[in-house]
Short mmCIF file of C-alpha atoms in Angstrom, two decimals:
data_model
loop_
_atom_site.label_atom_id
_atom_site.label_comp_id
_atom_site.label_asym_id
_atom_site.label_seq_id
_atom_site.Cartn_x
_atom_site.Cartn_y
_atom_site.Cartn_z
CA MET A 1017 -1.76 14.53 5.48
CA TYR A 1018 -2.12 11.29 3.76
CA GLU A 1019 0.39 8.50 4.81
CA ASP A 1020 1.75 6.65 1.63
CA SER A 1021 0.43 3.12 1.10
CA ILE A 1022 2.51 0.72 -0.82
CA VAL A 1023 0.98 -2.45 -2.34
CA ARG A 1024 3.27 -4.92 -3.66
CA ARG A 1025 1.81 -7.09 -6.66
CA PRO A 1026 3.48 -9.70 -8.69
CA LYS A 1027 6.19 -7.82 -11.02
CA THR A 1028 5.00 -4.50 -10.03
CA MET A 1029 4.57 -2.13 -7.08
CA ILE A 1030 1.75 0.23 -6.82
CA ARG A 1031 2.16 3.22 -4.55
CA ILE A 1032 -0.86 5.28 -3.37
CA GLU A 1033 0.14 8.76 -2.22
CA GLU A 1034 -1.15 12.29 -2.04
CA ALA A 1035 -0.62 14.29 -5.24
CA ARG A 1036 1.70 16.98 -5.69
CA ASP A 1037 1.56 20.08 -7.69
CA GLY A 1038 4.09 18.36 -10.11
CA ASP A 1039 1.73 15.67 -10.72
CA LEU A 1040 -0.93 17.80 -12.44
CA SER A 1041 0.08 16.99 -16.01
CA SER A 1042 -0.06 13.28 -15.34
CA ILE A 1043 -3.40 13.43 -13.71
CA VAL A 1044 -4.78 15.50 -16.61
CA ARG A 1045 -3.51 12.61 -18.92
CA VAL A 1046 -5.21 9.93 -16.97
CA GLU A 1047 -8.38 12.14 -16.88
CA ARG A 1048 -8.39 12.72 -20.56
CA ALA A 1049 -7.77 9.17 -21.45
CA SER A 1050 -10.61 8.13 -19.00
CA PHE A 1051 -13.60 10.25 -19.81
CA PRO A 1052 -15.33 11.58 -22.89
CA ASN A 1053 -15.86 14.95 -21.09
CA PRO A 1054 -12.93 15.33 -18.72
CA TRP A 1055 -12.46 17.78 -15.92
CA SER A 1056 -10.37 21.01 -16.66
CA GLU A 1057 -6.96 21.31 -15.46
CA GLU A 1058 -8.18 23.99 -13.12
CA SER A 1059 -10.70 21.55 -11.64
CA ILE A 1060 -8.12 19.03 -10.93
CA LEU A 1061 -5.71 21.64 -9.50
CA SER A 1062 -8.31 22.61 -6.99
CA PHE A 1063 -8.19 19.15 -5.35
CA VAL A 1064 -4.41 19.26 -5.31
CA SER A 1065 -3.93 22.43 -3.79
CA GLN A 1066 -6.94 22.80 -1.12
CA PRO A 1067 -5.80 20.27 1.45
CA ASP A 1068 -7.97 21.63 4.04
CA ARG A 1069 -11.29 20.72 2.14
CA ARG A 1070 -10.16 18.56 -0.61
CA ALA A 1071 -7.72 15.89 -1.41
CA CYS A 1072 -6.21 14.15 -4.40
CA LEU A 1073 -4.74 10.57 -4.18
CA VAL A 1074 -2.61 9.19 -7.00
CA ALA A 1075 -1.58 5.73 -7.76
CA ARG A 1076 1.89 5.30 -9.10
CA ASP A 1077 3.57 2.39 -10.91
CA GLN A 1078 7.07 2.09 -9.40
CA LYS A 1079 8.50 1.04 -12.73
CA PRO A 1080 10.83 3.70 -14.09
CA GLY A 1081 9.14 6.27 -16.07
CA ASP A 1082 5.53 5.04 -15.51
CA GLY A 1083 4.41 7.69 -13.08
CA VAL A 1084 0.77 8.29 -12.31
CA ILE A 1085 -1.37 5.57 -13.50
CA GLY A 1086 -4.74 6.61 -11.57
CA TYR A 1087 -6.31 9.19 -9.19
CA THR A 1088 -9.11 9.92 -6.86
CA ALA A 1089 -10.44 13.37 -5.90
CA LEU A 1090 -12.12 13.73 -2.73
CA GLN A 1091 -13.88 16.56 -1.00
CA PHE A 1092 -14.96 16.96 2.87
CA ALA A 1093 -17.95 18.73 4.47
CA ALA A 1094 -18.28 18.17 8.18
CA ASP A 1095 -18.13 14.69 8.91
CA GLU A 1096 -19.01 13.41 5.47
CA ALA A 1097 -16.72 13.22 2.29
CA GLU A 1098 -17.39 12.46 -1.52
CA ILE A 1099 -15.35 10.77 -4.03
CA CYS A 1100 -15.76 13.42 -6.81
CA ASN A 1101 -13.80 11.55 -9.45
CA LEU A 1102 -12.06 8.39 -9.71
CA ALA A 1103 -9.92 7.23 -12.87
CA VAL A 1104 -7.32 4.67 -14.01
CA LEU A 1105 -5.65 4.58 -17.26
CA PRO A 1106 -7.69 2.43 -19.53
CA SER A 1107 -5.07 -0.10 -20.29
CA LEU A 1108 -4.65 -0.82 -16.57
CA ARG A 1109 -8.13 -1.24 -15.57
CA GLY A 1110 -9.25 -4.55 -13.85
CA LYS A 1111 -6.07 -4.95 -11.97
CA GLY A 1112 -6.95 -3.68 -8.68
CA ILE A 1113 -5.82 -0.06 -8.91
CA GLY A 1114 -9.21 1.38 -8.55
CA ALA A 1115 -9.77 -0.91 -5.42
CA LEU A 1116 -6.43 0.35 -3.90
CA LEU A 1117 -7.48 4.13 -4.58
CA ILE A 1118 -10.88 3.57 -2.70
CA GLN A 1119 -9.34 1.70 0.08
CA SER A 1120 -6.72 4.49 0.51
CA ALA A 1121 -9.60 7.08 0.40
CA VAL A 1122 -11.42 5.26 3.00
CA GLU A 1123 -8.32 5.20 5.16
CA LEU A 1124 -7.94 8.94 4.71
CA CYS A 1125 -11.67 9.24 5.82
CA VAL A 1126 -11.01 7.26 8.91
CA ARG A 1127 -8.12 9.60 9.80
CA ASN A 1128 -10.37 12.64 9.27
CA SER A 1129 -13.26 11.28 11.28
CA VAL A 1130 -15.52 10.97 8.30
CA SER A 1131 -18.64 9.01 9.03
CA VAL A 1132 -20.11 8.63 5.53
CA LEU A 1133 -18.38 8.57 2.14
CA HIS A 1134 -20.62 9.32 -0.95
CA LEU A 1135 -20.18 8.90 -4.72
CA GLU A 1136 -22.29 9.15 -7.85
CA VAL A 1137 -21.80 6.98 -10.89
CA ARG A 1138 -23.36 6.71 -14.29
CA ARG A 1139 -26.13 4.05 -14.55
CA GLY A 1140 -24.29 2.60 -17.55
CA ASN A 1141 -20.90 2.47 -16.05
CA VAL A 1142 -21.19 -1.28 -14.78
CA PRO A 1143 -17.43 -1.89 -14.01
CA ALA A 1144 -17.44 0.97 -11.76
CA ILE A 1145 -20.61 0.01 -10.10
CA ARG A 1146 -19.34 -3.60 -9.61
CA LEU A 1147 -16.08 -1.94 -8.07
CA TYR A 1148 -17.89 0.36 -5.78
CA GLU A 1149 -20.31 -2.37 -4.51
CA LYS A 1150 -17.45 -4.86 -3.91
CA GLN A 1151 -15.76 -2.22 -1.80
CA GLY A 1152 -19.07 -1.83 0.39
CA PHE A 1153 -20.78 1.07 -1.09
CA ARG A 1154 -24.62 0.74 -1.12
CA ARG A 1155 -26.99 2.42 -3.51
CA VAL A 1156 -28.94 5.14 -1.76
CA GLY A 1157 -30.63 7.10 -4.45
CA ILE A 1158 -30.91 8.15 -8.11
CA ARG A 1159 -30.64 11.43 -9.98
CA ARG A 1160 -32.62 10.81 -13.11
CA GLY A 1161 -31.25 12.44 -16.38
CA TYR A 1162 -28.33 13.90 -14.61
CA TYR A 1163 -25.63 13.19 -17.11
CA GLY A 1164 -25.29 14.52 -20.69
CA ASP A 1165 -28.34 15.95 -22.14
CA GLY A 1166 -30.56 14.18 -19.80
CA LYS A 1167 -30.56 10.76 -21.10
CA GLU A 1168 -28.43 8.99 -18.29
CA ASP A 1169 -29.11 8.67 -14.58
CA ALA A 1170 -26.69 9.12 -11.76
CA LEU A 1171 -26.72 6.40 -9.18
CA LEU A 1172 -25.95 7.57 -5.58
CA TYR A 1173 -23.89 5.40 -3.39
CA ALA A 1174 -22.84 5.75 0.13
CA LEU A 1175 -20.39 3.96 2.54
CA ARG A 1176 -20.69 4.01 6.18
CA ILE A 1177 -17.13 4.49 7.75
CA GLY A 1178 -16.41 2.40 10.79
CA SER A 1179 -19.48 0.32 10.81
#
């Protein structure tokens, strides 16, 4: 179980917590606003409803009515984990919410004795690459032609936990 993190920022308060079933429509809204080929509602639900193998953390703006403004979906296998998706509403990017979600994911990994956290990112997603590298992820590989119709590479990143 994830313990909530609350981060106070000037004029706002962001809370990172484990997603609940009632968050599904808000997570889908963030997903659709963030990606040209968004995950299905069923795919997102699988991260909310399988806490033994998966986790979904949400970022909430505590202003009344704002609700879920970002999320990350993780899956676990043995002593490793993967960030399968991370999204923040486009209008709120660049404000540290993605970093908070990653830091909370790392905290969750520590509590679950994870030794390595993996992710992949489109080569052309420079803002995400900068975010991941700033959070300590290191490039470990490439999948050529992975995205779309084979025109964009996936860069593979990893973060050693506890080192």
